[in-house]
Amino acid sequence: MLYYLFEYLDKNFNIPGAGVFQYISFRALGSTVLSLFIAATYGKTIINFLRKKQMGENIRDLGLAGQMEKAGTPTMGGFIILASLLIPVILFAKLTNVYIVLLIITALWTGMIGFIDDYLKKFKNNKDGLHGRFKIVGQVGLGLIVGITLSFNDNVRIRIYDKPLLSSNLGEIQRYRDIIHPTVTTIPFTKNNEFDYKALLFGLPEEYTWIIYTIVAIFIITAVSNGANITDGIDGLAAGVSGIIALTLGVLAYLSGNTKFSQYLNIMYIPNSGELVIFCAAFIGACVGFLWYNAYPAQVFMGDTGSLMLGGVIAVVALAIRKEWLIPIMCGIFIAENLSVILQVSYFKYTKNKYGEGRRIFLMSPLHHHYQKKGIHESKIVTRFWIVGIILAIMTLATLKLR
């Protein structure tokens, strides 16, 4: 909204300084500062409101050190993240941008799924909350919206230049062609760094490519959203890891939306994707601001309202900038947490059928609880997971040149 206001003032009244809102870097900085301010300033008010409404977390005794001391800590703190994310985005981003619209829908959609889950747990005395199948239905629905939009919207395109931008041809007019409804994506460690989903058709007509892409979108959104949800098990872990991933996505969005950088790095240029930098900047500010209250010892938990939203947003940003195949590296912690649960449950069932008693790979799953069972303090676990997250972020960015 502020973008359109200052654009109008600049064009019609030539007010000094109004044109600064044309710069993505300025609006990204503004969205970060505002999201931090909202989370840090109004977070306490939201926490007090949740406490007044008796939104304390019901803790199951899993035999973990310090676990029962957290009973009664307000949950549904994901509203802090949602508010401090969406308000700056609405103010600073171009609301006609297809990617921004998709991400606002994603944040509200996944936040609503999480809210229903938290509500059922707290007010309906349903310890399991929203049944898993209904969560999956909601995530599949979002995946359909995202997959179909990115496949058919005319504003979704990639731009290919006839020749790369070099120091010798800086002054020349560059010729290019836009590919509308692109079917290509980025794949790491390959020579041309691209993969076309048409390769998965196996003889079917090309017009069916959108079905393949939508299936991939559904899988990625479901996997990453649930991965973030599982990771949210100890103070500060999910918010910190998500902030690191958001910073990585912000850098990738900036490079993909910048003509010069995209050509220099020989990555696909995606017109209008630079606007996602504003969203990622607000996302980072929201995560850091939430950490002010969620760091050990936590004054509030994000609940599924926050964790499902974090994962959903990360997945859709990656899909929008055609970097979804970097998720196994970039979101490695989410993947590891997911796999630890799958392996634990599968191995337990297998050994119970074979030997008559279930055996475990980990002391407890998800993975962070395994380290808690080994006697490592949760604050040290969180710090080490953050360090791993930073290493994975560096590896993700390195794939742009490692081919």
Short mmCIF file of C-alpha atoms in Angstrom, two decimals:
data_model
loop_
_atom_site.label_atom_id
_atom_site.label_comp_id
_atom_site.label_asym_id
_atom_site.label_seq_id
_atom_site.Cartn_x
_atom_site.Cartn_y
_atom_site.Cartn_z
CA MET A 1 0.00 0.00 0.00
CA LEU A 2 2.81 2.42 0.84
CA TYR A 3 4.45 1.48 -2.45
CA TYR A 4 1.42 2.66 -4.44
CA LEU A 5 1.02 5.79 -2.31
CA PHE A 6 4.60 6.93 -2.81
CA GLU A 7 4.53 5.95 -6.47
CA TYR A 8 1.50 8.24 -6.91
CA LEU A 9 3.19 11.08 -5.00
CA ASP A 10 6.38 10.71 -7.04
CA LYS A 11 4.60 10.72 -10.41
CA ASN A 12 2.08 13.46 -9.74
CA PHE A 13 3.78 15.80 -7.29
CA ASN A 14 7.48 14.99 -7.73
CA ILE A 15 7.99 14.96 -3.96
CA PRO A 16 11.69 14.57 -3.09
CA GLY A 17 12.45 11.13 -1.64
CA ALA A 18 9.18 9.53 -2.73
CA GLY A 19 10.96 7.60 -5.47
CA VAL A 20 13.00 5.67 -2.93
CA PHE A 21 10.09 3.21 -2.62
CA GLN A 22 10.92 1.99 -6.14
CA TYR A 23 14.02 0.29 -4.73
CA ILE A 24 13.58 -3.29 -3.52
CA SER A 25 16.49 -2.92 -1.10
CA PHE A 26 14.84 0.03 0.68
CA ARG A 27 11.45 -1.69 0.95
CA ALA A 28 13.10 -4.92 2.15
CA LEU A 29 14.90 -2.99 4.89
CA GLY A 30 11.68 -1.24 5.85
CA SER A 31 9.73 -4.51 6.02
CA THR A 32 12.42 -6.12 8.21
CA VAL A 33 12.51 -3.21 10.66
CA LEU A 34 8.71 -3.01 10.86
CA SER A 35 8.26 -6.77 11.35
CA LEU A 36 10.87 -6.73 14.14
CA PHE A 37 9.14 -3.76 15.74
CA ILE A 38 5.69 -5.38 15.61
CA ALA A 39 6.92 -8.70 17.03
CA ALA A 40 9.04 -7.16 19.77
CA THR A 41 6.56 -4.43 20.75
CA TYR A 42 3.21 -6.19 20.47
CA GLY A 43 4.38 -9.75 21.11
CA LYS A 44 4.05 -9.28 24.86
CA THR A 45 0.48 -8.00 24.42
CA ILE A 46 -0.44 -11.08 22.40
CA ILE A 47 1.21 -13.36 24.98
CA ASN A 48 -0.75 -11.73 27.80
CA PHE A 49 -3.96 -12.12 25.79
CA LEU A 50 -3.25 -15.82 25.19
CA ARG A 51 -2.49 -16.31 28.87
CA LYS A 52 -5.71 -14.52 29.83
CA LYS A 53 -7.65 -16.85 27.53
CA GLN A 54 -5.91 -19.80 29.24
CA MET A 55 -4.14 -20.87 26.08
CA GLY A 56 -1.43 -22.69 28.05
CA GLU A 57 0.26 -25.69 26.46
CA ASN A 58 -0.71 -29.13 27.74
CA ILE A 59 2.57 -31.02 28.15
CA ARG A 60 2.78 -34.80 27.89
CA ASP A 61 5.43 -36.29 30.15
CA LEU A 62 8.01 -37.86 27.82
CA GLY A 63 10.72 -38.06 30.46
CA LEU A 64 12.73 -35.18 29.05
CA ALA A 65 14.72 -32.87 31.32
CA GLY A 66 12.89 -29.62 32.13
CA GLN A 67 9.86 -30.63 30.09
CA MET A 68 7.15 -30.40 32.75
CA GLU A 69 8.34 -26.93 33.78
CA LYS A 70 6.92 -25.66 30.47
CA ALA A 71 3.35 -26.66 31.29
CA GLY A 72 1.04 -23.68 31.03
CA THR A 73 3.27 -21.69 28.67
CA PRO A 74 0.95 -19.90 26.19
CA THR A 75 0.69 -21.48 22.76
CA MET A 76 -0.74 -20.18 19.43
CA GLY A 77 2.14 -17.68 19.40
CA GLY A 78 2.17 -18.18 15.64
CA PHE A 79 -0.19 -15.18 15.56
CA ILE A 80 2.80 -13.02 16.49
CA ILE A 81 4.66 -14.30 13.42
CA LEU A 82 1.61 -13.94 11.17
CA ALA A 83 0.92 -10.35 12.21
CA SER A 84 4.54 -9.22 12.03
CA LEU A 85 4.88 -10.90 8.61
CA LEU A 86 1.70 -9.85 6.82
CA ILE A 87 1.44 -6.21 7.96
CA PRO A 88 4.86 -5.19 6.53
CA VAL A 89 4.20 -7.20 3.35
CA ILE A 90 0.86 -5.44 2.81
CA LEU A 91 2.51 -2.06 3.39
CA PHE A 92 5.74 -2.47 1.43
CA ALA A 93 5.15 -5.07 -1.31
CA LYS A 94 3.36 -4.79 -4.64
CA LEU A 95 0.02 -6.42 -3.91
CA THR A 96 -0.64 -7.01 -7.63
CA ASN A 97 2.40 -9.29 -7.85
CA VAL A 98 1.29 -12.89 -8.39
CA TYR A 99 4.00 -14.28 -6.11
CA ILE A 100 3.08 -11.95 -3.24
CA VAL A 101 -0.60 -12.85 -3.58
CA LEU A 102 0.26 -16.56 -3.53
CA LEU A 103 2.36 -16.19 -0.40
CA ILE A 104 -0.27 -14.17 1.47
CA ILE A 105 -2.78 -16.93 0.65
CA THR A 106 -0.25 -19.54 1.77
CA ALA A 107 0.43 -17.85 5.11
CA LEU A 108 -3.29 -17.46 5.88
CA TRP A 109 -4.18 -20.95 4.60
CA THR A 110 -1.54 -22.87 6.56
CA GLY A 111 -1.98 -20.61 9.58
CA MET A 112 -5.70 -21.48 9.58
CA ILE A 113 -4.95 -25.23 9.43
CA GLY A 114 -2.61 -24.84 12.38
CA PHE A 115 -5.10 -22.69 14.30
CA ILE A 116 -7.83 -25.33 13.93
CA ASP A 117 -5.39 -27.95 15.22
CA ASP A 118 -4.40 -25.83 18.23
CA TYR A 119 -8.03 -24.92 18.93
CA LEU A 120 -9.15 -28.56 19.00
CA LYS A 121 -6.29 -29.49 21.33
CA LYS A 122 -7.03 -26.72 23.79
CA PHE A 123 -10.78 -26.15 23.78
CA LYS A 124 -12.15 -29.51 22.65
CA ASN A 125 -9.86 -31.59 24.89
CA ASN A 126 -8.63 -33.47 21.83
CA LYS A 127 -4.96 -34.20 22.56
CA ASP A 128 -4.31 -35.18 18.94
CA GLY A 129 -5.91 -32.02 17.54
CA LEU A 130 -6.89 -31.97 13.88
CA HIS A 131 -6.68 -35.47 12.42
CA GLY A 132 -3.68 -36.01 10.19
CA ARG A 133 -5.80 -36.78 7.12
CA PHE A 134 -7.50 -33.38 7.36
CA LYS A 135 -4.15 -31.62 7.61
CA ILE A 136 -3.03 -33.45 4.49
CA VAL A 137 -6.25 -32.49 2.68
CA GLY A 138 -5.61 -28.84 3.53
CA GLN A 139 -1.99 -29.05 2.34
CA VAL A 140 -3.01 -30.83 -0.86
CA GLY A 141 -5.58 -28.09 -1.50
CA LEU A 142 -2.90 -25.43 -1.13
CA GLY A 143 -0.57 -27.44 -3.37
CA LEU A 144 -3.24 -27.51 -6.08
CA ILE A 145 -3.67 -23.73 -5.89
CA VAL A 146 0.08 -23.10 -6.04
CA GLY A 147 0.80 -25.69 -8.75
CA ILE A 148 -2.03 -24.54 -11.02
CA THR A 149 -1.24 -20.84 -10.52
CA LEU A 150 2.47 -21.25 -11.29
CA SER A 151 1.56 -23.38 -14.32
CA PHE A 152 -1.09 -21.17 -15.93
CA ASN A 153 -0.80 -17.57 -14.71
CA ASP A 154 0.48 -15.34 -17.54
CA ASN A 155 2.59 -13.29 -15.11
CA VAL A 156 4.66 -16.37 -14.24
CA ARG A 157 7.51 -16.46 -16.72
CA ILE A 158 11.25 -16.78 -17.14
CA ARG A 159 13.36 -14.61 -19.44
CA ILE A 160 16.10 -15.91 -21.71
CA TYR A 161 18.63 -13.52 -23.23
CA ASP A 162 20.20 -14.13 -26.63
CA LYS A 163 23.70 -13.69 -25.22
CA PRO A 164 25.15 -13.32 -21.73
CA LEU A 165 25.86 -9.91 -20.23
CA LEU A 166 29.61 -9.27 -20.42
CA SER A 167 31.83 -6.27 -19.76
CA SER A 168 32.36 -5.99 -23.52
CA ASN A 169 28.64 -5.52 -24.31
CA LEU A 170 27.39 -3.50 -21.33
CA GLY A 171 26.14 -0.66 -23.52
CA GLU A 172 24.34 -2.83 -26.05
CA ILE A 173 20.59 -3.37 -26.14
CA GLN A 174 19.98 -6.96 -25.08
CA ARG A 175 17.50 -9.09 -26.96
CA TYR A 176 15.45 -11.59 -25.01
CA ARG A 177 12.37 -13.76 -25.12
CA ASP A 178 9.97 -14.53 -22.30
CA ILE A 179 8.77 -18.08 -21.72
CA ILE A 180 5.26 -17.95 -20.28
CA HIS A 181 4.08 -20.92 -18.19
CA PRO A 182 7.64 -22.31 -17.85
CA THR A 183 8.15 -25.99 -17.08
CA VAL A 184 11.83 -25.75 -16.12
CA THR A 185 13.36 -25.52 -12.67
CA THR A 186 16.79 -25.31 -11.07
CA ILE A 187 18.60 -28.53 -10.23
CA PRO A 188 21.96 -28.46 -8.42
CA PHE A 189 25.30 -29.92 -9.48
CA THR A 190 24.46 -30.18 -13.19
CA LYS A 191 26.16 -28.40 -16.08
CA ASN A 192 23.31 -26.16 -17.20
CA ASN A 193 21.70 -26.12 -13.73
CA GLU A 194 18.21 -26.69 -15.16
CA PHE A 195 15.68 -29.51 -15.35
CA ASP A 196 12.53 -29.62 -17.47
CA TYR A 197 9.51 -31.39 -15.97
CA LYS A 198 8.59 -32.49 -19.47
CA ALA A 199 11.26 -35.15 -19.01
CA LEU A 200 8.91 -36.89 -16.55
CA LEU A 201 6.06 -37.27 -19.05
CA PHE A 202 7.48 -40.49 -20.57
CA GLY A 203 5.78 -40.05 -23.91
CA LEU A 204 2.64 -38.26 -22.73
CA PRO A 205 1.63 -35.00 -24.48
CA GLU A 206 3.43 -31.88 -23.23
CA GLU A 207 0.18 -30.23 -22.14
CA TYR A 208 0.09 -32.64 -19.19
CA THR A 209 3.30 -31.21 -17.70
CA TRP A 210 1.28 -29.05 -15.29
CA ILE A 211 -0.05 -32.22 -13.65
CA ILE A 212 3.49 -33.44 -12.91
CA TYR A 213 4.47 -30.01 -11.60
CA THR A 214 1.38 -29.76 -9.40
CA ILE A 215 2.07 -33.20 -7.90
CA VAL A 216 5.62 -32.05 -7.10
CA ALA A 217 4.25 -28.84 -5.55
CA ILE A 218 1.82 -30.81 -3.37
CA PHE A 219 4.58 -33.15 -2.18
CA ILE A 220 7.00 -30.31 -1.39
CA ILE A 221 4.46 -28.17 0.46
CA THR A 222 3.28 -31.15 2.52
CA ALA A 223 6.80 -32.37 3.32
CA VAL A 224 8.29 -28.99 4.27
CA SER A 225 5.23 -27.84 6.22
CA ASN A 226 5.15 -31.05 8.25
CA GLY A 227 8.94 -30.93 8.65
CA ALA A 228 8.73 -27.47 10.22
CA ASN A 229 5.89 -28.70 12.43
CA ILE A 230 7.95 -31.63 13.71
CA THR A 231 11.02 -29.42 14.22
CA ASP A 232 9.03 -27.16 16.56
CA GLY A 233 9.76 -29.25 19.64
CA ILE A 234 12.20 -27.20 21.75
CA ASP A 235 12.56 -23.49 22.45
CA GLY A 236 13.76 -21.42 19.53
CA LEU A 237 14.53 -24.29 17.16
CA ALA A 238 11.90 -23.93 14.42
CA ALA A 239 11.93 -20.11 14.40
CA GLY A 240 15.72 -19.91 14.23
CA VAL A 241 16.10 -22.52 11.50
CA SER A 242 13.26 -20.94 9.50
CA GLY A 243 14.91 -17.52 9.75
CA ILE A 244 18.15 -18.93 8.32
CA ILE A 245 16.27 -20.60 5.46
CA ALA A 246 14.33 -17.38 4.79
CA LEU A 247 17.60 -15.44 4.51
CA THR A 248 18.87 -18.00 1.98
CA LEU A 249 15.64 -17.76 -0.02
CA GLY A 250 15.83 -13.97 0.10
CA VAL A 251 19.30 -14.03 -1.45
CA LEU A 252 18.17 -16.50 -4.12
CA ALA A 253 15.08 -14.40 -4.89
CA TYR A 254 17.19 -11.26 -5.25
CA LEU A 255 19.66 -12.98 -7.60
CA SER A 256 16.87 -14.58 -9.65
CA GLY A 257 15.03 -11.27 -9.97
CA ASN A 258 18.08 -9.22 -10.97
CA THR A 259 19.07 -9.18 -14.64
CA LYS A 260 22.79 -8.63 -14.12
CA PHE A 261 23.32 -11.10 -11.27
CA SER A 262 21.24 -13.83 -12.88
CA GLN A 263 23.23 -13.57 -16.11
CA TYR A 264 26.56 -13.41 -14.31
CA LEU A 265 25.72 -16.55 -12.31
CA ASN A 266 24.08 -18.16 -15.37
CA ILE A 267 20.85 -18.87 -13.51
CA MET A 268 17.34 -18.32 -14.85
CA TYR A 269 16.04 -14.77 -14.64
CA ILE A 270 12.50 -14.66 -13.26
CA PRO A 271 10.78 -11.30 -13.88
CA ASN A 272 8.93 -9.86 -10.86
CA SER A 273 10.45 -12.42 -8.47
CA GLY A 274 12.56 -9.70 -6.86
CA GLU A 275 9.42 -8.65 -5.00
CA LEU A 276 9.78 -11.84 -2.97
CA VAL A 277 12.79 -10.24 -1.27
CA ILE A 278 10.36 -7.96 0.59
CA PHE A 279 8.36 -10.98 1.75
CA CYS A 280 11.50 -12.88 2.83
CA ALA A 281 12.79 -9.79 4.66
CA ALA A 282 9.54 -9.50 6.62
CA PHE A 283 9.68 -13.26 7.25
CA ILE A 284 13.18 -12.95 8.72
CA GLY A 285 12.13 -10.05 10.93
CA ALA A 286 9.09 -11.99 12.14
CA CYS A 287 11.19 -15.05 13.04
CA VAL A 288 13.84 -13.00 14.86
CA GLY A 289 11.19 -10.94 16.65
CA PHE A 290 9.38 -14.09 17.73
CA LEU A 291 12.67 -15.51 19.04
CA TRP A 292 12.76 -12.62 21.51
CA TYR A 293 10.00 -14.44 23.39
CA ASN A 294 10.55 -18.02 22.19
CA ALA A 295 14.26 -18.38 23.02
CA TYR A 296 15.01 -20.57 26.05
CA PRO A 297 13.24 -20.40 28.42
CA ALA A 298 10.28 -19.75 26.14
CA GLN A 299 7.55 -17.30 27.16
CA VAL A 300 5.35 -18.52 24.31
CA PHE A 301 5.14 -21.42 21.85
CA MET A 302 4.21 -20.87 18.23
CA GLY A 303 1.97 -23.95 18.11
CA ASP A 304 0.82 -25.43 14.82
CA THR A 305 -0.54 -21.98 13.95
CA GLY A 306 3.05 -20.89 13.44
CA SER A 307 4.98 -24.03 12.52
CA LEU A 308 2.74 -25.20 9.66
CA MET A 309 2.76 -21.66 8.29
CA LEU A 310 6.56 -21.41 8.41
CA GLY A 311 7.03 -24.59 6.41
CA GLY A 312 4.29 -23.76 3.92
CA VAL A 313 5.70 -20.32 3.17
CA ILE A 314 9.24 -21.66 2.75
CA ALA A 315 8.02 -24.31 0.31
CA VAL A 316 6.02 -21.84 -1.82
CA VAL A 317 8.87 -19.30 -2.00
CA ALA A 318 11.20 -22.07 -3.21
CA LEU A 319 8.63 -23.13 -5.84
CA ALA A 320 8.08 -19.52 -6.97
CA ILE A 321 11.78 -18.91 -7.67
CA ARG A 322 12.22 -22.35 -9.25
CA LYS A 323 14.59 -23.58 -6.52
CA GLU A 324 12.50 -26.42 -5.09
CA TRP A 325 15.18 -29.02 -5.81
CA LEU A 326 17.52 -27.15 -3.45
CA ILE A 327 15.15 -27.90 -0.55
CA PRO A 328 16.88 -31.19 0.46
CA ILE A 329 20.02 -29.12 1.15
CA MET A 330 18.49 -25.82 2.29
CA CYS A 331 15.86 -27.46 4.52
CA GLY A 332 18.12 -30.33 5.56
CA ILE A 333 17.15 -30.01 9.23
CA PHE A 334 13.44 -30.28 8.43
CA ILE A 335 14.17 -33.31 6.24
CA ALA A 336 16.29 -34.96 8.95
CA GLU A 337 13.59 -34.40 11.57
CA ASN A 338 10.97 -35.88 9.24
CA LEU A 339 13.10 -38.88 8.36
CA SER A 340 13.96 -39.59 11.99
CA VAL A 341 10.24 -40.02 12.76
CA ILE A 342 9.57 -42.12 9.65
CA LEU A 343 12.58 -44.40 10.29
CA GLN A 344 11.78 -44.75 14.00
CA VAL A 345 8.16 -45.73 13.43
CA SER A 346 8.93 -48.02 10.46
CA TYR A 347 11.76 -49.83 12.24
CA PHE A 348 9.69 -50.24 15.42
CA LYS A 349 6.81 -51.82 13.48
CA TYR A 350 9.19 -54.04 11.48
CA THR A 351 11.04 -55.39 14.52
CA LYS A 352 7.80 -55.88 16.44
CA ASN A 353 6.43 -58.05 13.65
CA LYS A 354 9.69 -59.96 13.23
CA TYR A 355 10.95 -60.34 16.80
CA GLY A 356 7.79 -59.84 18.85
CA GLU A 357 9.09 -56.62 20.41
CA GLY A 358 9.63 -53.21 18.91
CA ARG A 359 13.15 -51.82 18.70
CA ARG A 360 14.27 -48.26 18.13
CA ILE A 361 16.98 -46.58 16.07
CA PHE A 362 16.94 -43.38 18.13
CA LEU A 363 16.48 -42.94 21.86
CA MET A 364 13.46 -40.84 20.91
CA SER A 365 12.18 -39.14 17.78
CA PRO A 366 12.15 -36.49 16.36
CA LEU A 367 15.90 -36.11 16.21
CA HIS A 368 16.18 -33.21 18.67
CA HIS A 369 14.57 -35.36 21.39
CA HIS A 370 17.22 -38.03 20.74
CA TYR A 371 19.90 -35.56 21.78
CA GLN A 372 17.85 -34.47 24.78
CA LYS A 373 17.71 -38.10 25.90
CA LYS A 374 21.50 -38.19 25.63
CA GLY A 375 21.63 -35.47 28.28
CA ILE A 376 22.48 -32.49 26.07
CA HIS A 377 20.78 -29.28 27.20
CA GLU A 378 18.15 -28.04 24.78
CA SER A 379 19.78 -24.61 24.35
CA LYS A 380 22.98 -26.31 23.15
CA ILE A 381 20.97 -28.54 20.78
CA VAL A 382 19.26 -25.48 19.31
CA THR A 383 22.55 -23.63 18.86
CA ARG A 384 24.14 -26.60 17.12
CA PHE A 385 21.12 -27.05 14.84
CA TRP A 386 21.38 -23.35 13.93
CA ILE A 387 25.06 -23.85 13.07
CA VAL A 388 24.15 -26.80 10.85
CA GLY A 389 21.42 -24.66 9.27
CA ILE A 390 23.97 -21.94 8.45
CA ILE A 391 26.31 -24.53 6.89
CA LEU A 392 23.44 -25.88 4.79
CA ALA A 393 22.55 -22.32 3.72
CA ILE A 394 26.13 -21.74 2.55
CA MET A 395 26.09 -25.05 0.69
CA THR A 396 22.81 -24.07 -0.98
CA LEU A 397 24.22 -20.79 -2.26
CA ALA A 398 27.41 -22.55 -3.36
CA THR A 399 25.39 -24.77 -5.72
CA LEU A 400 24.88 -21.73 -7.95
CA LYS A 401 28.52 -22.04 -9.04
CA LEU A 402 29.37 -25.67 -8.24
CA ARG A 403 28.34 -27.56 -11.39
#
